[in-house]
Short mmCIF file of C-alpha atoms and ligand atoms in Angstrom, two decimals:
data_model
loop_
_atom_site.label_atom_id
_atom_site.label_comp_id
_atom_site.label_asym_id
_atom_site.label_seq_id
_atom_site.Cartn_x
_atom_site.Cartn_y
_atom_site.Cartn_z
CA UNK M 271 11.76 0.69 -10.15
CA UNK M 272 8.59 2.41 -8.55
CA UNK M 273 5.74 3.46 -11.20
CA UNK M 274 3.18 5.40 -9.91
CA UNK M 275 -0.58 5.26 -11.41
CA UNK M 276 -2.66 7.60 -10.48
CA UNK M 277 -6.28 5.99 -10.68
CA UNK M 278 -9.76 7.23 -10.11
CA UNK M 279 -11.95 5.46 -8.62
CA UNK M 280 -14.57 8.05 -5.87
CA UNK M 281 -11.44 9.64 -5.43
CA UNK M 282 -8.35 9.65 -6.77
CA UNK M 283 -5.83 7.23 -5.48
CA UNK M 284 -1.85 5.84 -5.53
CA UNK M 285 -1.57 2.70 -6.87
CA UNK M 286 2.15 1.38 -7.36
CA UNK M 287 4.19 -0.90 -9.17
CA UNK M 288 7.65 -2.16 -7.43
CA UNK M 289 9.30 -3.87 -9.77
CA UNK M 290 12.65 -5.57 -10.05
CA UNK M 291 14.87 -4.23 -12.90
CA UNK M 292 16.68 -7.45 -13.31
CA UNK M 293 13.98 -9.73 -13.53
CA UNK M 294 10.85 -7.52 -14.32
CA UNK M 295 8.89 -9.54 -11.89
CA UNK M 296 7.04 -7.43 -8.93
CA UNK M 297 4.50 -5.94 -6.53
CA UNK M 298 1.64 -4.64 -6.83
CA UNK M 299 0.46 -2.21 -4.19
CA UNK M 300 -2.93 -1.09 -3.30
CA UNK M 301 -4.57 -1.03 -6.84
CA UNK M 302 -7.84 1.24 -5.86
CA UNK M 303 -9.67 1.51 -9.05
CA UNK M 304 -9.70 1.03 -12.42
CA UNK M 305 -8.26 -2.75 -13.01
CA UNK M 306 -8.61 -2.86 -16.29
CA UNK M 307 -6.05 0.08 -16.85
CA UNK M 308 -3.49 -1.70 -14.42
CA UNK M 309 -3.87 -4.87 -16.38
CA UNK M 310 -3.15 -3.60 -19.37
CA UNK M 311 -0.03 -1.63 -17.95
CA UNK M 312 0.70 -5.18 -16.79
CA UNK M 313 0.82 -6.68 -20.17
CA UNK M 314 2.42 -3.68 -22.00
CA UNK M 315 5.22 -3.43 -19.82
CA UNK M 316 5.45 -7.52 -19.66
CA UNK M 317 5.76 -7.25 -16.00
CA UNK M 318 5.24 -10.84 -13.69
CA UNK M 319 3.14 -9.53 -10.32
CA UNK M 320 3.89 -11.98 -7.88
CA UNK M 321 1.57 -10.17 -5.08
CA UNK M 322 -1.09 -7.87 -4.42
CA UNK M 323 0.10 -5.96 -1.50
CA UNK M 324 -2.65 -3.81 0.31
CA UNK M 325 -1.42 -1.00 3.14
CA UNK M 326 -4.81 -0.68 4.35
CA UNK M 327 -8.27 -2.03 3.82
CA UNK M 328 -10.21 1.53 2.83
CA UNK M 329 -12.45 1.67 -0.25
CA UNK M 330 -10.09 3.66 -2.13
CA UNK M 331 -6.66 1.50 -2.27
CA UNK M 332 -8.70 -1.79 -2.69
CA UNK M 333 -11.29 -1.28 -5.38
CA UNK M 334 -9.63 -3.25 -8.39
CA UNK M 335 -8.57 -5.95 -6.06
CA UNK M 336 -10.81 -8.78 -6.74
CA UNK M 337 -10.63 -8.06 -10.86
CA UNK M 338 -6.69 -7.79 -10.99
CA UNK M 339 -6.72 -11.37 -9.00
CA UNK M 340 -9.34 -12.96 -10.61
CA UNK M 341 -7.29 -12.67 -13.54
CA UNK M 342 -3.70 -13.03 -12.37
CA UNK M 343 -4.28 -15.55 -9.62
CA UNK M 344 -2.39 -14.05 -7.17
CA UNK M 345 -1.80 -13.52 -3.31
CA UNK M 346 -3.35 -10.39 -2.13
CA UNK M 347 -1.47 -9.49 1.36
CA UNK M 348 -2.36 -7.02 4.01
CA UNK M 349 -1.31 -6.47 8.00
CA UNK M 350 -2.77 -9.23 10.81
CA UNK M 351 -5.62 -7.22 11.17
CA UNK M 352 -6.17 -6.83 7.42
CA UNK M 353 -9.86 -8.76 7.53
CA UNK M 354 -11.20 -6.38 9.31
CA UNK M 355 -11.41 -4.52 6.55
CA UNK M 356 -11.71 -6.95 3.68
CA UNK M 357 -14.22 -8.67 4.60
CA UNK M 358 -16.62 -5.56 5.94
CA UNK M 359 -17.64 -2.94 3.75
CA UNK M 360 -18.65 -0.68 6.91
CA UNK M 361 -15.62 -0.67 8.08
CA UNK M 362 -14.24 -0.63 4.60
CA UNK M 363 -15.97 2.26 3.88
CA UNK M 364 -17.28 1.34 0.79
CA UNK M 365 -20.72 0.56 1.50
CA UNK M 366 -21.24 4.41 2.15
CA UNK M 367 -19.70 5.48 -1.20
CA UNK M 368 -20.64 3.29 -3.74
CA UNK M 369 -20.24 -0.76 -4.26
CA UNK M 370 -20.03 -2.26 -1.73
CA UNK M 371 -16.70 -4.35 -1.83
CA UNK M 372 -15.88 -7.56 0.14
CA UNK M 373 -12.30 -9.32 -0.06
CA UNK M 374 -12.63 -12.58 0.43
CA UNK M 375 -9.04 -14.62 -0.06
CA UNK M 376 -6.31 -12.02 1.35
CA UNK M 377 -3.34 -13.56 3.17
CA UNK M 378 -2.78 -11.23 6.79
CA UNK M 379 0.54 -11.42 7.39
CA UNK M 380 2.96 -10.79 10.48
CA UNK M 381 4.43 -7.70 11.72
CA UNK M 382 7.65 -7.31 10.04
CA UNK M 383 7.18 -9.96 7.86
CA UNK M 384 9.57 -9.84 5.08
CA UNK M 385 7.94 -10.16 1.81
CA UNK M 386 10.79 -11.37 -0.93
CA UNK M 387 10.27 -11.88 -4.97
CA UNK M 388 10.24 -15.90 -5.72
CA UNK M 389 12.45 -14.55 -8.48
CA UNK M 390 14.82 -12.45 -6.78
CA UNK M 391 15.39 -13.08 -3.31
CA UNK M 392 17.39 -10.38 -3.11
CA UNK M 393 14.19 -7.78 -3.80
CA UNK M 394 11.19 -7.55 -1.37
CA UNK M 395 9.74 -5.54 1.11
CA UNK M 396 9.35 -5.67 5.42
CA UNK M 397 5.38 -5.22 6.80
CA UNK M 398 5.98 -2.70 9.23
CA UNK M 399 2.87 -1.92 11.74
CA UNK M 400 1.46 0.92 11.03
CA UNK M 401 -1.99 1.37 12.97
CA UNK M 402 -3.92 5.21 13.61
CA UNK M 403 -5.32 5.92 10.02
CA UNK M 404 -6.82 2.62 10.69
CA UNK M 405 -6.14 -0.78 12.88
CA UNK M 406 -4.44 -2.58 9.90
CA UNK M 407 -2.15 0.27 8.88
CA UNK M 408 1.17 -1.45 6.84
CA UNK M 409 4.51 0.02 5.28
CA UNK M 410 6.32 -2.02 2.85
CA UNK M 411 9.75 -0.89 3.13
CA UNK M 412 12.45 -1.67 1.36
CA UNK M 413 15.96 -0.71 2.53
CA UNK M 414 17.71 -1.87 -0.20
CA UNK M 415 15.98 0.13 -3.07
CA UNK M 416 15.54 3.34 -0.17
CA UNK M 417 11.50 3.63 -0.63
CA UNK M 418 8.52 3.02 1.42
CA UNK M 419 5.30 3.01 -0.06
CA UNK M 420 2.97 4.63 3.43
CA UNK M 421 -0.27 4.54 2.04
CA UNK M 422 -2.66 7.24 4.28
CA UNK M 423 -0.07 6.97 7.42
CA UNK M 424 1.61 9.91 5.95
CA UNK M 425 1.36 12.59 2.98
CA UNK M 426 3.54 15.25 1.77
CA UNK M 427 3.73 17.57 4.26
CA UNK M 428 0.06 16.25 6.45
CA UNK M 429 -1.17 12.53 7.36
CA UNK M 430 -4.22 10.51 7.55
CA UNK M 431 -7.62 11.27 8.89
CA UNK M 432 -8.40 9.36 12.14
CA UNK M 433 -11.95 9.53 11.73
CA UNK M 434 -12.96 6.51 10.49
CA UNK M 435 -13.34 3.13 11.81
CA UNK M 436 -10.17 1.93 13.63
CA UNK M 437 -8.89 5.41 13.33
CA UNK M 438 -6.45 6.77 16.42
CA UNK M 439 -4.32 10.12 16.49
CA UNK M 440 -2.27 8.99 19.49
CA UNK M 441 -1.82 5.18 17.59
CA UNK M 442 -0.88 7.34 14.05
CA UNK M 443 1.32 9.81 15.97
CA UNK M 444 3.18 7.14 17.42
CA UNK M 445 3.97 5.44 13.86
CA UNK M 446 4.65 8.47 12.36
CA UNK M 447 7.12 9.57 14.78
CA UNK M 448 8.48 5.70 15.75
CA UNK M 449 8.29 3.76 12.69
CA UNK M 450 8.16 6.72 9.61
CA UNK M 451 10.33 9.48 10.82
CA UNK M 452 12.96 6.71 12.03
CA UNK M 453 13.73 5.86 8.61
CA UNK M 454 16.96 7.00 6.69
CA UNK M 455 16.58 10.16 5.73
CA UNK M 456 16.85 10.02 2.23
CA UNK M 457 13.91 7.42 1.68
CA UNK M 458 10.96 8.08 -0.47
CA UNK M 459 7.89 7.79 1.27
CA UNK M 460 5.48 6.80 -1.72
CA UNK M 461 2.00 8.09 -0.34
CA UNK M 462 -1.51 6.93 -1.20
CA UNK M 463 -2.89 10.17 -2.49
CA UNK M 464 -0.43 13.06 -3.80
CA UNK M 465 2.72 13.58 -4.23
CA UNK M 466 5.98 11.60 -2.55
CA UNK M 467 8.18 12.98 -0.23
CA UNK M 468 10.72 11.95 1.77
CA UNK M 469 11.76 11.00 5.40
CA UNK M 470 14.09 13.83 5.81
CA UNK M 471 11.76 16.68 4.30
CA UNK M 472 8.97 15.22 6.43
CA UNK M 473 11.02 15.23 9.77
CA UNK M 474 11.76 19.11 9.43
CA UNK M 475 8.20 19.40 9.73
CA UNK M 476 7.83 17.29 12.47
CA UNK M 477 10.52 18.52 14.95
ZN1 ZN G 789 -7.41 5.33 3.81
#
């Protein structure tokens, strides 16, 4: 089950719950803002997050991080190149906005790392690459459940700006076109601003 959250942080922002039915344990992707909200949604709904999972390092998917697992104790994950990010709020981007945010225990994980629920191992998610909005771009896929949360690789019906540190057009035109568009058709591409689309609406655009 995928529950969306809109939060509002400088801007508004995607967060994500991906949660396993059966067990009611889950992820947690790219909680940008407001923590205290999430949390509570975390306690109402009696859901276990086993991870943090981060699809990029901007300002606006990371901004409850360090409250959400300062009081759940849990891994936050992002791409190999995922400190680049955490751990500067230049390139971050949140020392020009407001707060300046720092990361300081993610876990940078592996291209194509599979990232599986301690209490289902049948429910997780594959890290796939996903540099050009920035260096440390990730999609967590998962085949099984037919979704892919994209963060800023790819919106309904436009895509990422390239402008900021680590940014490329050629780098997010390649993902887009290798490692987005290539996905079934029918998959739900859960984006990290607006609304979700899907693989095979986004391809008649692109072709
Ligand atoms: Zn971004």
């Amino acid at each position: 089950m995928v529950l969306t959250v809109e939060v509002l942080g400088v801007i508004e922002e995607n967060a994500y719950f991906f949660i396993d039915d059966t067990t009611n344990h889950g992820f947690l992707i790219d909680p940008g803002a407001e923590a205290e909200r999430l949390l509570k949604i975390i306690a109402e709904k009696n859901f276990t997050i086993e991870k943090i999972l981060l699809t990029h390092g901007h300002f606006d998917h990371i901004g409850a991080v360090n409250e959400i697992q300062r009081v759940l104790k849990i891994p936050v994950c992002m791409s190999k190149s995922g400190n680049y990010y955490a751990k500067d709020s230049a390139t971050n981007c949140s020392a020009f906005v407001g707060e300046a945010i720092v990361l300081d225990d993610v876990t940078c994980l592996e291209d194509d790392s599979e990232i599986i629920l301690e209490a289902n191992k049948n429910f997780g998610v594959k890290l796939i690459p996903a540099p050009g909005h920035t260096l440390d771009g990730a999609i967590y896929y998962s085949a099984r459940e037919g979704v892919a949360f994209v963060g800023d690789t790819i919106f309904c019906g436009s895509y990422g700006r390239v402008d900021l540190p680590g940014g490329s057009y050629s780098a997010l035109m390649k993902t887009i076109r290798e490692r987005v568009l290539t996905l079934p058709g029918e998959t739900i591409l859960y984006t990290g601003h607006g609304s979700s689309t899907t693989v095979a609406a986004e391809k008649a655009m692109w072709n």
